[in-house]
């Protein structure tokens, strides 16, 4: 229940505060997908800290680099949690007073990027709260909804899978570890738990649709797709197999708080691609040429993103931050844009199409 979750998270949060965790301090969470993972993530935020998701199965060198680079003040893993006796800790909320602001960090996620060297993307509360508020305004989750959490928590889609349902009083259905790789398990879980909202990257969506039991997932009310370009034929296959279930194509890099554009998929006669749609709340999306000038409608250019969702930048990578988060030639003084490296074009109706990468 929410009461039980709140009690467990609060007790752990008080322990974290006693260990010196507070605003802009990073706590590494190294757990397999479980109830303990949900409790730990919520507790870090309740303590005012920022969580750093660490896959326990990742190579030691990568994990060591992440922990040192992020300056993690504490690591919550299975052994650490097993040693803790939290029964005597307070079960009320931590009083953060006015010490926590929208500019403080909520989480740090490491992405490999093209160089292979992990870089930490630092996301403040303001950015992810804007993203979650938009999602609720757009899709209207209710306490009757059941949201599937199956994305590995080292990927940013997991952030809304965890916290959107918890913000709105819905049920969080936590898939078993590695369950996201098994289409038959997922289909049966969606049916047995009455899941109404689920996310798939396109490559996994294709595998899922080829599972015969997928067509029987009648409880689904929304399916989100992101992380890769959504092929037109895959969209059409989805609309055929799960007739009547809305499919939403979302786009956005980790550096801009998960997603920044959205599109509800539909049959568009003559269309050869699936659009990425229009910007979400408080977000700008510009298609610019090499001189940072807007290109005409229909002409390809590089996609730049601005607004509430922008990360602080990359931890301890000031040169890379300056290269990718650039001054905005339009807008208020000091405003920044994120250079995505993605090629896009604007349709006459104002909808964005993704075309590929600059590299």
Short mmCIF file of C-alpha atoms in Angstrom, two decimals:
data_model
loop_
_atom_site.label_atom_id
_atom_site.label_comp_id
_atom_site.label_asym_id
_atom_site.label_seq_id
_atom_site.Cartn_x
_atom_site.Cartn_y
_atom_site.Cartn_z
CA UNK A 1 0.00 0.00 0.00
CA UNK A 2 1.00 3.63 -0.25
CA UNK A 3 1.13 3.83 3.55
CA UNK A 4 3.58 0.91 3.74
CA UNK A 5 5.72 2.30 0.93
CA UNK A 6 5.80 5.73 2.57
CA UNK A 7 6.77 4.28 5.97
CA UNK A 8 9.63 2.20 4.56
CA UNK A 9 10.93 5.04 2.38
CA UNK A 10 10.73 7.55 5.24
CA UNK A 11 12.71 5.31 7.60
CA UNK A 12 15.44 4.86 5.02
CA UNK A 13 15.35 8.59 4.24
CA UNK A 14 15.97 9.47 7.89
CA UNK A 15 18.94 7.09 7.89
CA UNK A 16 20.32 8.80 4.78
CA UNK A 17 19.95 12.24 6.37
CA UNK A 18 21.87 10.98 9.41
CA UNK A 19 24.62 9.90 7.00
CA UNK A 20 24.89 13.46 5.65
CA UNK A 21 22.71 13.11 2.57
CA UNK A 22 20.90 16.29 1.49
CA UNK A 23 20.44 18.59 -1.49
CA UNK A 24 22.95 18.01 -4.31
CA UNK A 25 24.50 14.95 -2.68
CA UNK A 26 24.50 11.79 -4.77
CA UNK A 27 23.48 8.35 -3.51
CA UNK A 28 24.26 5.35 -5.70
CA UNK A 29 21.54 2.70 -5.82
CA UNK A 30 22.88 -0.67 -6.97
CA UNK A 31 19.99 -3.13 -6.89
CA UNK A 32 18.19 -5.49 -9.19
CA UNK A 33 14.59 -4.57 -10.00
CA UNK A 34 12.56 -5.13 -6.85
CA UNK A 35 10.39 -3.47 -4.22
CA UNK A 36 13.60 -2.51 -2.41
CA UNK A 37 14.66 -0.58 -5.50
CA UNK A 38 11.45 1.49 -5.44
CA UNK A 39 11.85 2.15 -1.70
CA UNK A 40 15.49 3.17 -2.13
CA UNK A 41 14.86 5.60 -4.99
CA UNK A 42 11.98 7.24 -3.16
CA UNK A 43 14.01 7.44 0.06
CA UNK A 44 16.90 9.22 -1.66
CA UNK A 45 14.52 11.87 -3.00
CA UNK A 46 12.77 12.19 0.36
CA UNK A 47 16.17 12.85 1.96
CA UNK A 48 16.71 15.64 -0.55
CA UNK A 49 19.48 13.80 -2.39
CA UNK A 50 19.92 12.73 -6.01
CA UNK A 51 20.02 9.08 -6.99
CA UNK A 52 22.57 7.47 -9.26
CA UNK A 53 21.31 4.17 -10.73
CA UNK A 54 24.02 1.52 -10.95
CA UNK A 55 23.44 -1.86 -12.58
CA UNK A 56 24.94 -4.50 -10.23
CA UNK A 57 25.86 -6.54 -13.32
CA UNK A 58 27.87 -3.79 -15.03
CA UNK A 59 31.67 -4.18 -15.29
CA UNK A 60 33.53 -3.13 -12.14
CA UNK A 61 35.63 -0.55 -13.97
CA UNK A 62 32.53 1.21 -15.27
CA UNK A 63 30.89 1.16 -11.83
CA UNK A 64 34.07 2.47 -10.17
CA UNK A 65 34.29 5.32 -12.69
CA UNK A 66 30.65 6.30 -12.13
CA UNK A 67 30.92 6.28 -8.34
CA UNK A 68 34.10 8.35 -8.34
CA UNK A 69 32.99 10.72 -11.07
CA UNK A 70 29.63 11.41 -9.42
CA UNK A 71 31.16 11.74 -5.96
CA UNK A 72 28.61 9.30 -4.57
CA UNK A 73 28.49 9.78 -0.82
CA UNK A 74 26.82 6.44 -0.20
CA UNK A 75 26.01 3.19 -2.01
CA UNK A 76 22.74 1.39 -1.36
CA UNK A 77 23.15 -2.20 -2.50
CA UNK A 78 21.57 -5.46 -1.32
CA UNK A 79 24.26 -6.03 1.32
CA UNK A 80 23.97 -2.50 2.70
CA UNK A 81 20.19 -2.73 2.98
CA UNK A 82 20.39 -6.16 4.62
CA UNK A 83 22.67 -4.76 7.34
CA UNK A 84 20.34 -1.90 8.21
CA UNK A 85 17.86 -2.09 11.06
CA UNK A 86 15.45 0.73 10.30
CA UNK A 87 12.69 -0.28 12.70
CA UNK A 88 13.63 2.45 15.19
CA UNK A 89 13.87 5.20 12.59
CA UNK A 90 11.08 7.82 12.36
CA UNK A 91 8.37 6.99 9.83
CA UNK A 92 7.28 10.58 9.17
CA UNK A 93 8.48 12.67 6.23
CA UNK A 94 11.90 14.31 6.42
CA UNK A 95 11.48 18.05 6.97
CA UNK A 96 13.59 19.64 4.24
CA UNK A 97 12.30 23.13 5.02
CA UNK A 98 13.16 25.43 2.14
CA UNK A 99 16.57 23.83 1.50
CA UNK A 100 15.47 21.94 -1.62
CA UNK A 101 14.72 23.92 -4.79
CA UNK A 102 13.79 23.02 -8.39
CA UNK A 103 17.44 23.63 -9.32
CA UNK A 104 18.80 20.90 -7.05
CA UNK A 105 19.62 17.52 -8.56
CA UNK A 106 17.00 14.76 -8.71
CA UNK A 107 19.10 12.09 -10.41
CA UNK A 108 22.27 11.45 -12.39
CA UNK A 109 22.21 8.95 -15.26
CA UNK A 110 25.34 7.85 -17.09
CA UNK A 111 25.17 7.43 -20.85
CA UNK A 112 27.93 5.90 -22.94
CA UNK A 113 27.64 8.15 -25.96
CA UNK A 114 29.63 7.68 -29.15
CA UNK A 115 33.02 7.68 -27.39
CA UNK A 116 32.16 4.82 -25.06
CA UNK A 117 33.34 6.74 -22.00
CA UNK A 118 30.37 7.08 -19.63
CA UNK A 119 29.26 10.63 -18.96
CA UNK A 120 26.94 11.66 -16.15
CA UNK A 121 23.86 13.66 -17.11
CA UNK A 122 22.74 15.80 -14.16
CA UNK A 123 18.97 16.37 -14.10
CA UNK A 124 17.42 18.87 -11.65
CA UNK A 125 13.98 18.50 -10.09
CA UNK A 126 12.48 21.30 -12.19
CA UNK A 127 13.12 19.47 -15.44
CA UNK A 128 11.73 16.09 -14.51
CA UNK A 129 8.75 17.58 -12.64
CA UNK A 130 7.84 19.53 -15.79
CA UNK A 131 8.06 16.28 -17.77
CA UNK A 132 5.87 14.36 -15.31
CA UNK A 133 3.31 17.17 -15.04
CA UNK A 134 3.02 17.25 -18.84
CA UNK A 135 2.53 13.49 -18.96
CA UNK A 136 -0.30 13.67 -16.45
CA UNK A 137 -1.90 16.60 -18.28
CA UNK A 138 -1.64 14.75 -21.58
CA UNK A 139 -2.66 11.23 -20.59
CA UNK A 140 -4.55 11.61 -17.30
CA UNK A 141 -3.50 8.69 -15.11
CA UNK A 142 -6.04 7.73 -12.42
CA UNK A 143 -5.84 5.58 -9.25
CA UNK A 144 -7.47 2.80 -11.30
CA UNK A 145 -4.52 2.69 -13.69
CA UNK A 146 -1.71 0.14 -13.44
CA UNK A 147 1.68 1.11 -14.86
CA UNK A 148 4.30 -1.47 -15.82
CA UNK A 149 7.85 -0.77 -14.63
CA UNK A 150 10.15 -2.81 -16.83
CA UNK A 151 12.78 -0.40 -18.19
CA UNK A 152 16.21 -0.89 -16.58
CA UNK A 153 16.63 1.99 -14.13
CA UNK A 154 19.91 3.00 -15.76
CA UNK A 155 17.76 4.31 -18.65
CA UNK A 156 15.77 7.50 -18.21
CA UNK A 157 12.38 6.10 -19.30
CA UNK A 158 12.37 4.30 -15.95
CA UNK A 159 12.04 7.65 -14.18
CA UNK A 160 8.49 8.22 -15.37
CA UNK A 161 7.64 4.53 -15.01
CA UNK A 162 8.47 4.77 -11.29
CA UNK A 163 7.30 8.22 -10.36
CA UNK A 164 4.34 9.05 -12.60
CA UNK A 165 2.09 6.38 -11.06
CA UNK A 166 3.36 7.16 -7.56
CA UNK A 167 2.53 10.85 -8.03
CA UNK A 168 -1.02 10.07 -9.13
CA UNK A 169 -2.03 7.23 -6.81
CA UNK A 170 -1.94 4.56 -9.49
CA UNK A 171 -0.59 1.02 -9.03
CA UNK A 172 3.04 0.36 -9.90
CA UNK A 173 3.53 -3.14 -11.35
CA UNK A 174 7.22 -4.04 -11.03
CA UNK A 175 8.42 -6.64 -13.52
CA UNK A 176 10.82 -9.32 -12.33
CA UNK A 177 14.56 -8.79 -12.96
CA UNK A 178 15.32 -9.29 -16.67
CA UNK A 179 11.59 -9.66 -17.34
CA UNK A 180 11.81 -6.87 -19.90
CA UNK A 181 13.60 -9.32 -22.22
CA UNK A 182 10.84 -11.95 -22.26
CA UNK A 183 7.80 -11.10 -24.46
CA UNK A 184 5.71 -14.06 -23.27
CA UNK A 185 6.29 -13.14 -19.62
CA UNK A 186 5.41 -9.51 -20.35
CA UNK A 187 2.20 -10.43 -22.17
CA UNK A 188 1.11 -12.68 -19.31
CA UNK A 189 2.07 -10.08 -16.70
CA UNK A 190 0.10 -7.36 -18.52
CA UNK A 191 -2.94 -9.65 -18.64
CA UNK A 192 -2.72 -11.02 -15.09
CA UNK A 193 -2.11 -7.60 -13.49
CA UNK A 194 -4.47 -5.64 -15.73
CA UNK A 195 -1.70 -3.28 -16.81
CA UNK A 196 -3.08 -0.17 -18.50
CA UNK A 197 0.16 1.68 -19.38
CA UNK A 198 3.40 0.24 -20.73
CA UNK A 199 6.50 1.36 -22.60
CA UNK A 200 8.48 -0.39 -25.32
CA UNK A 201 11.52 0.53 -27.36
CA UNK A 202 10.62 -0.19 -31.00
CA UNK A 203 12.92 -3.22 -31.31
CA UNK A 204 11.27 -4.88 -28.29
CA UNK A 205 7.81 -3.81 -29.42
CA UNK A 206 8.37 -5.75 -32.65
CA UNK A 207 9.32 -8.89 -30.71
CA UNK A 208 6.37 -8.39 -28.36
CA UNK A 209 3.85 -8.08 -31.20
CA UNK A 210 5.07 -11.39 -32.64
CA UNK A 211 4.15 -13.09 -29.36
CA UNK A 212 0.66 -14.62 -29.93
CA UNK A 213 -0.55 -13.60 -26.44
CA UNK A 214 0.16 -9.92 -27.15
CA UNK A 215 -3.13 -9.53 -29.00
CA UNK A 216 -4.96 -10.58 -25.81
CA UNK A 217 -3.59 -7.67 -23.73
CA UNK A 218 -6.98 -5.98 -23.68
CA UNK A 219 -6.36 -4.01 -20.48
CA UNK A 220 -3.87 -1.66 -22.19
CA UNK A 221 -5.02 1.95 -22.41
CA UNK A 222 -1.75 3.59 -23.50
CA UNK A 223 1.45 2.22 -25.01
CA UNK A 224 4.47 4.53 -25.15
CA UNK A 225 7.30 4.03 -27.60
CA UNK A 226 10.69 5.79 -27.48
CA UNK A 227 14.43 5.21 -27.42
CA UNK A 228 14.75 4.44 -31.13
CA UNK A 229 13.14 5.59 -34.35
CA UNK A 230 9.71 3.99 -34.74
CA UNK A 231 9.41 2.39 -38.21
CA UNK A 232 6.22 3.02 -40.14
CA UNK A 233 5.54 -0.68 -40.71
CA UNK A 234 5.91 -1.41 -37.00
CA UNK A 235 3.39 1.32 -36.17
CA UNK A 236 0.95 -0.19 -38.64
CA UNK A 237 1.49 -3.68 -37.23
CA UNK A 238 0.78 -2.40 -33.71
CA UNK A 239 -2.43 -0.68 -34.80
CA UNK A 240 -3.50 -3.95 -36.40
CA UNK A 241 -2.57 -6.33 -33.55
CA UNK A 242 -3.77 -4.07 -30.70
CA UNK A 243 -6.65 -2.38 -32.50
CA UNK A 244 -8.04 0.52 -30.49
CA UNK A 245 -5.06 0.89 -28.14
CA UNK A 246 -3.39 4.32 -28.51
CA UNK A 247 0.32 4.20 -29.43
CA UNK A 248 2.37 7.28 -28.55
CA UNK A 249 5.72 7.97 -30.21
CA UNK A 250 7.86 9.97 -27.78
CA UNK A 251 11.25 11.51 -28.51
CA UNK A 252 13.93 12.97 -26.29
CA UNK A 253 17.51 12.53 -25.13
CA UNK A 254 18.50 11.92 -21.51
CA UNK A 255 19.95 15.46 -21.48
CA UNK A 256 16.47 17.00 -21.67
CA UNK A 257 14.59 15.08 -18.95
CA UNK A 258 13.47 11.98 -20.84
CA UNK A 259 11.10 13.21 -23.58
CA UNK A 260 10.53 16.53 -25.29
CA UNK A 261 8.11 15.78 -28.14
CA UNK A 262 5.13 13.46 -28.55
CA UNK A 263 2.91 12.10 -31.30
CA UNK A 264 -0.18 9.89 -31.14
CA UNK A 265 0.23 7.37 -33.92
CA UNK A 266 -2.41 7.12 -36.60
CA UNK A 267 -2.77 5.90 -40.15
CA UNK A 268 -1.66 8.71 -42.44
CA UNK A 269 -2.18 7.78 -46.10
CA UNK A 270 0.97 8.42 -48.12
CA UNK A 271 3.20 8.98 -45.07
CA UNK A 272 6.50 7.08 -45.12
CA UNK A 273 7.65 7.77 -41.56
CA UNK A 274 6.21 8.20 -38.07
CA UNK A 275 6.56 11.79 -36.82
CA UNK A 276 8.02 12.60 -33.41
CA UNK A 277 5.33 15.24 -33.01
CA UNK A 278 5.28 18.54 -31.19
CA UNK A 279 7.12 19.83 -28.10
CA UNK A 280 5.77 19.16 -24.62
CA UNK A 281 5.02 21.91 -22.09
CA UNK A 282 7.64 24.62 -21.53
CA UNK A 283 9.94 23.15 -24.18
CA UNK A 284 11.27 24.55 -27.44
CA UNK A 285 12.37 22.54 -30.48
CA UNK A 286 14.17 24.35 -33.31
CA UNK A 287 15.49 23.00 -36.61
CA UNK A 288 18.60 25.06 -37.41
CA UNK A 289 21.36 25.20 -40.01
CA UNK A 290 25.11 25.32 -39.26
CA UNK A 291 24.85 29.05 -38.57
CA UNK A 292 22.10 28.45 -35.96
CA UNK A 293 19.49 29.96 -38.28
CA UNK A 294 16.04 28.40 -38.66
CA UNK A 295 15.70 26.37 -41.84
CA UNK A 296 12.56 26.60 -44.01
CA UNK A 297 9.66 24.22 -43.51
CA UNK A 298 10.44 20.82 -44.98
CA UNK A 299 14.21 21.38 -45.11
CA UNK A 300 16.40 19.09 -42.95
CA UNK A 301 18.50 20.66 -40.21
CA UNK A 302 19.90 19.87 -36.78
CA UNK A 303 17.42 19.71 -33.92
CA UNK A 304 18.08 21.97 -30.91
CA UNK A 305 16.05 21.76 -27.71
CA UNK A 306 15.44 24.38 -25.04
CA UNK A 307 13.25 25.05 -22.04
CA UNK A 308 12.49 23.60 -18.64
CA UNK A 309 13.86 20.11 -19.23
CA UNK A 310 17.51 20.91 -19.87
CA UNK A 311 20.07 19.14 -17.73
CA UNK A 312 22.64 21.14 -15.80
CA UNK A 313 25.14 19.50 -18.10
CA UNK A 314 27.63 16.65 -17.82
CA UNK A 315 29.29 16.05 -14.47
CA UNK A 316 32.95 17.10 -14.50
CA UNK A 317 32.91 17.53 -18.29
CA UNK A 318 32.86 21.31 -18.72
CA UNK A 319 34.23 21.27 -22.28
CA UNK A 320 31.67 18.73 -23.46
CA UNK A 321 28.90 20.61 -21.64
CA UNK A 322 29.89 23.83 -23.42
CA UNK A 323 29.95 22.00 -26.75
CA UNK A 324 26.50 20.47 -26.40
CA UNK A 325 24.65 23.06 -24.27
CA UNK A 326 25.04 26.25 -26.29
CA UNK A 327 23.74 29.82 -25.90
CA UNK A 328 20.34 30.28 -27.52
CA UNK A 329 20.36 32.91 -30.29
CA UNK A 330 16.67 33.56 -29.58
CA UNK A 331 14.96 34.09 -26.25
CA UNK A 332 16.01 35.50 -22.91
CA UNK A 333 19.63 36.36 -22.05
CA UNK A 334 21.45 33.35 -20.65
CA UNK A 335 19.04 30.85 -22.17
CA UNK A 336 20.64 27.63 -23.42
CA UNK A 337 19.86 25.07 -26.10
CA UNK A 338 20.87 21.42 -26.24
CA UNK A 339 22.45 20.37 -29.50
CA UNK A 340 21.02 16.91 -30.12
CA UNK A 341 23.07 15.78 -33.11
CA UNK A 342 19.77 14.62 -34.62
CA UNK A 343 18.54 15.63 -38.07
CA UNK A 344 14.90 16.63 -38.32
CA UNK A 345 12.54 18.66 -40.45
CA UNK A 346 9.35 20.55 -39.77
CA UNK A 347 6.23 19.60 -41.71
CA UNK A 348 3.84 22.31 -42.93
CA UNK A 349 1.47 21.40 -40.08
CA UNK A 350 4.19 22.14 -37.50
CA UNK A 351 4.92 18.48 -36.73
CA UNK A 352 8.53 17.30 -36.45
CA UNK A 353 9.97 14.33 -38.34
CA UNK A 354 13.15 12.57 -37.24
CA UNK A 355 15.50 11.83 -40.13
CA UNK A 356 18.70 10.46 -38.58
CA UNK A 357 21.99 11.50 -36.99
CA UNK A 358 24.51 14.16 -38.01
CA UNK A 359 27.33 11.65 -37.47
#
